[in-house]
Amino acid sequence: MKIGIIGAGNIGGNLTRRLTALGHDVSVANSRGPETLRDLAEETGATPVRAEEAVEGARVVVVTVPLKAVPDLPAGLLDGAAEGVAVIDTGNYYPQQRDGRIAAIEDEGLTESRWTEQHLGHPVIKAFNGTYAQDILDRPRPAGDPERMALPVAGDDEEAKRIVRDLIDELGFDTVDAGTIADSWRQQPGTPVYGLRAGVDAVRKALAEASPERPADFRG
């Protein structure tokens, strides 16, 4: 499957490593240009490109950039993607630590992923936002393994969600349907499921226990 990854930080880099190892055709882009991705490309066989090129013909696109950088992504970024492309949003809002205050999230009550998809002009599937990057490399397990971790996945497009959940299963993790993007506050920073290393039952329980009130550490 052709996969485009926008952002080559810890999550983007490790997804590039795993997905190429699984045989997918991966193109990867960052804000600094393809020449800065030479080492990752040589390590993985991924193709370093500009963001617009990464999505060209892609069946899955992973957007894994700081939230404050989302508005700086090229206009019409997803225009060249495959029809029905599944867009994974791994982002988190860290107003005090990195992103500054975003009024639409703070005052209008938008979930982080709703804000992101409005900028992208395309529905997103929220996944990997509470996953430790190193776990992508170190913690895959076969289906049925009692130590297999589960990841929450939220989104409005059921077909795109299925594609993403199948891909996560291929990566070696179970998934839990966390509802729609309107429900995705249940997996934002500061919630019980955020950073949780556990199986399906514990992830479901943590999602159910989440509070819609944003914790003080994650308010601007």
Short mmCIF file of C-alpha atoms in Angstrom, two decimals:
data_model
loop_
_atom_site.label_atom_id
_atom_site.label_comp_id
_atom_site.label_asym_id
_atom_site.label_seq_id
_atom_site.Cartn_x
_atom_site.Cartn_y
_atom_site.Cartn_z
CA MET A 1 0.00 0.00 0.00
CA LYS A 2 1.22 3.50 -0.78
CA ILE A 3 1.56 5.49 2.43
CA GLY A 4 2.60 9.12 2.84
CA ILE A 5 4.01 10.33 6.15
CA ILE A 6 4.08 14.08 6.87
CA GLY A 7 6.48 14.63 9.73
CA ALA A 8 9.61 12.67 10.53
CA GLY A 9 9.88 13.13 14.28
CA ASN A 10 9.76 10.25 16.75
CA ILE A 11 6.34 8.91 15.73
CA GLY A 12 6.75 9.60 12.01
CA GLY A 13 10.24 8.16 11.92
CA ASN A 14 9.31 4.95 13.71
CA LEU A 15 6.18 4.46 11.61
CA THR A 16 8.39 4.86 8.57
CA ARG A 17 10.71 2.15 9.91
CA ARG A 18 7.91 -0.32 10.67
CA LEU A 19 5.78 0.28 7.60
CA THR A 20 8.68 -0.07 5.17
CA ALA A 21 9.75 -3.25 6.97
CA LEU A 22 6.22 -4.59 6.36
CA GLY A 23 6.64 -3.97 2.65
CA HIS A 24 4.60 -0.80 2.19
CA ASP A 25 5.62 1.89 -0.30
CA VAL A 26 6.36 4.80 2.04
CA SER A 27 7.11 8.40 1.13
CA VAL A 28 8.14 10.70 3.96
CA ALA A 29 8.31 14.48 4.23
CA ASN A 30 9.23 17.05 6.84
CA SER A 31 9.33 20.83 7.11
CA ARG A 32 13.05 21.06 6.38
CA GLY A 33 13.19 19.37 3.00
CA PRO A 34 13.94 15.92 1.53
CA GLU A 35 17.69 16.35 1.77
CA THR A 36 17.45 16.28 5.58
CA LEU A 37 15.80 12.84 5.42
CA ARG A 38 18.66 11.10 3.63
CA ASP A 39 19.69 9.00 6.64
CA LEU A 40 16.15 7.80 7.33
CA ALA A 41 15.68 6.99 3.65
CA GLU A 42 18.91 5.01 3.51
CA GLU A 43 17.97 3.13 6.68
CA THR A 44 14.44 2.25 5.61
CA GLY A 45 14.15 2.47 1.84
CA ALA A 46 11.44 5.13 2.18
CA THR A 47 11.36 7.90 -0.43
CA PRO A 48 12.18 11.39 0.93
CA VAL A 49 9.98 14.01 -0.75
CA ARG A 50 8.15 17.27 -0.22
CA ALA A 51 4.80 17.08 1.56
CA GLU A 52 2.71 17.42 -1.60
CA GLU A 53 4.62 14.55 -3.21
CA ALA A 54 4.26 12.32 -0.16
CA VAL A 55 0.49 12.21 -0.53
CA GLU A 56 0.45 11.67 -4.30
CA GLY A 57 -1.60 8.52 -4.89
CA ALA A 58 -1.41 7.57 -1.21
CA ARG A 59 -4.06 5.26 0.25
CA VAL A 60 -3.06 6.28 3.79
CA VAL A 61 -1.55 9.60 4.88
CA VAL A 62 -0.13 10.10 8.37
CA VAL A 63 -0.04 13.71 9.59
CA THR A 64 2.34 13.75 12.53
CA VAL A 65 3.46 17.34 13.04
CA PRO A 66 3.17 19.70 16.04
CA LEU A 67 -0.37 21.06 16.23
CA LYS A 68 0.86 24.63 15.81
CA ALA A 69 2.40 23.59 12.45
CA VAL A 70 -0.85 22.23 10.97
CA PRO A 71 -1.96 25.62 9.53
CA ASP A 72 1.43 25.88 7.79
CA LEU A 73 0.92 22.68 5.77
CA PRO A 74 0.44 23.35 2.03
CA ALA A 75 -3.05 24.34 0.94
CA GLY A 76 -4.79 21.47 -0.85
CA LEU A 77 -2.25 19.05 0.62
CA LEU A 78 -4.52 16.03 0.09
CA ASP A 79 -5.70 16.89 -3.42
CA GLY A 80 -3.39 14.35 -5.03
CA ALA A 81 -4.12 11.46 -2.67
CA ALA A 82 -6.00 8.34 -3.71
CA GLU A 83 -9.78 8.47 -3.68
CA GLY A 84 -11.03 7.59 -0.20
CA VAL A 85 -7.64 8.22 1.40
CA ALA A 86 -7.51 7.50 5.14
CA VAL A 87 -5.79 10.37 6.96
CA ILE A 88 -4.29 9.54 10.35
CA ASP A 89 -3.89 12.43 12.79
CA THR A 90 -1.40 11.68 15.58
CA GLY A 91 -1.42 15.23 16.94
CA ASN A 92 -1.89 16.60 20.44
CA TYR A 93 -2.53 20.09 21.79
CA TYR A 94 0.14 21.22 24.25
CA PRO A 95 -0.69 24.90 24.83
CA GLN A 96 1.72 25.50 27.70
CA GLN A 97 4.54 23.33 26.46
CA ARG A 98 4.65 24.01 22.71
CA ASP A 99 1.62 25.16 20.72
CA GLY A 100 0.39 28.32 22.39
CA ARG A 101 -3.28 29.02 22.94
CA ILE A 102 -5.67 27.96 20.16
CA ALA A 103 -8.99 29.75 20.67
CA ALA A 104 -11.12 27.31 18.66
CA ILE A 105 -10.05 24.50 20.97
CA GLU A 106 -10.14 26.47 24.21
CA ASP A 107 -13.21 28.65 23.65
CA GLU A 108 -15.30 26.87 21.04
CA GLY A 109 -14.74 23.39 22.43
CA LEU A 110 -13.42 21.79 19.26
CA THR A 111 -11.55 18.56 19.76
CA GLU A 112 -7.94 18.71 18.66
CA SER A 113 -8.58 16.43 15.70
CA ARG A 114 -11.67 18.38 14.58
CA TRP A 115 -9.53 21.51 14.49
CA THR A 116 -6.89 19.65 12.47
CA GLU A 117 -9.34 18.25 9.95
CA GLN A 118 -10.84 21.70 9.41
CA HIS A 119 -7.40 22.95 8.42
CA LEU A 120 -6.75 19.94 6.21
CA GLY A 121 -10.19 20.09 4.61
CA HIS A 122 -10.51 16.33 4.99
CA PRO A 123 -11.81 13.96 7.69
CA VAL A 124 -9.15 12.40 9.91
CA ILE A 125 -8.77 9.29 12.00
CA LYS A 126 -7.20 9.99 15.39
CA ALA A 127 -4.65 7.31 16.30
CA PHE A 128 -1.17 6.95 17.82
CA ASN A 129 -1.53 10.28 19.66
CA GLY A 130 -1.05 8.64 23.07
CA THR A 131 1.44 6.01 21.91
CA TYR A 132 5.08 6.13 23.01
CA ALA A 133 7.15 6.29 19.85
CA GLN A 134 9.57 3.60 20.99
CA ASP A 135 6.67 1.21 21.59
CA ILE A 136 6.00 1.22 17.83
CA LEU A 137 9.37 -0.51 17.47
CA ASP A 138 9.56 -2.50 20.69
CA ARG A 139 6.05 -3.66 21.60
CA PRO A 140 4.38 -5.27 18.57
CA ARG A 141 2.89 -8.65 19.44
CA PRO A 142 1.02 -11.27 17.38
CA ALA A 143 -2.76 -11.39 17.57
CA GLY A 144 -3.93 -13.20 20.68
CA ASP A 145 -0.75 -12.53 22.66
CA PRO A 146 -1.78 -11.59 26.23
CA GLU A 147 0.85 -8.82 26.20
CA ARG A 148 -0.52 -7.20 23.05
CA MET A 149 -1.26 -3.51 23.51
CA ALA A 150 -4.45 -1.88 22.26
CA LEU A 151 -4.66 1.61 20.77
CA PRO A 152 -7.79 3.81 20.69
CA VAL A 153 -8.93 4.90 17.24
CA ALA A 154 -11.53 7.65 16.67
CA GLY A 155 -13.07 8.90 13.46
CA ASP A 156 -16.27 9.64 11.54
CA ASP A 157 -15.49 7.75 8.31
CA GLU A 158 -16.11 4.07 9.03
CA GLU A 159 -14.26 2.81 5.95
CA ALA A 160 -11.21 4.96 6.70
CA LYS A 161 -11.34 3.79 10.32
CA ARG A 162 -11.38 0.16 9.15
CA ILE A 163 -8.32 0.76 6.97
CA VAL A 164 -6.45 2.35 9.87
CA ARG A 165 -7.43 -0.38 12.33
CA ASP A 166 -6.31 -3.06 9.87
CA LEU A 167 -2.98 -1.28 9.44
CA ILE A 168 -2.49 -1.03 13.21
CA ASP A 169 -3.28 -4.74 13.50
CA GLU A 170 -0.60 -5.40 10.88
CA LEU A 171 1.82 -3.34 12.96
CA GLY A 172 1.20 -5.68 15.89
CA PHE A 173 -1.36 -3.88 18.06
CA ASP A 174 -5.03 -4.34 18.87
CA THR A 175 -7.43 -1.43 18.49
CA VAL A 176 -10.50 -0.12 20.28
CA ASP A 177 -13.10 1.96 18.46
CA ALA A 178 -13.10 5.19 20.47
CA GLY A 179 -16.07 6.71 18.66
CA THR A 180 -16.30 9.76 16.44
CA ILE A 181 -14.03 12.79 16.21
CA ALA A 182 -16.52 14.55 18.49
CA ASP A 183 -15.73 11.79 21.03
CA SER A 184 -11.96 11.99 20.54
CA TRP A 185 -11.50 14.15 23.64
CA ARG A 186 -11.52 10.80 25.44
CA GLN A 187 -7.97 10.14 24.17
CA GLN A 188 -6.51 13.64 24.33
CA PRO A 189 -3.57 14.44 26.67
CA GLY A 190 -4.37 14.12 30.36
CA THR A 191 -7.05 11.44 29.92
CA PRO A 192 -6.74 7.96 31.46
CA VAL A 193 -6.03 6.27 28.11
CA TYR A 194 -3.30 8.72 27.09
CA GLY A 195 0.01 6.84 27.27
CA LEU A 196 -1.70 3.71 28.59
CA ARG A 197 0.15 0.50 27.82
CA ALA A 198 -2.60 -2.09 28.17
CA GLY A 199 -4.95 -4.42 26.36
CA VAL A 200 -8.42 -3.99 24.93
CA ASP A 201 -10.41 -4.22 28.17
CA ALA A 202 -8.26 -1.70 30.02
CA VAL A 203 -8.35 0.72 27.09
CA ARG A 204 -12.15 0.51 26.91
CA LYS A 205 -12.36 1.16 30.66
CA ALA A 206 -10.00 4.14 30.42
CA LEU A 207 -11.99 5.68 27.56
CA ALA A 208 -15.20 5.32 29.58
CA GLU A 209 -13.62 7.02 32.59
CA ALA A 210 -12.44 10.11 30.70
CA SER A 211 -13.74 13.54 31.65
CA PRO A 212 -14.57 16.18 29.02
CA GLU A 213 -12.97 18.86 31.18
CA ARG A 214 -9.48 19.61 29.91
CA PRO A 215 -6.89 19.17 32.69
CA ALA A 216 -5.18 22.36 33.88
CA ASP A 217 -1.81 21.23 32.52
CA PHE A 218 -3.30 21.10 29.04
CA ARG A 219 -5.18 24.42 29.01
CA GLY A 220 -3.79 27.60 27.56
#
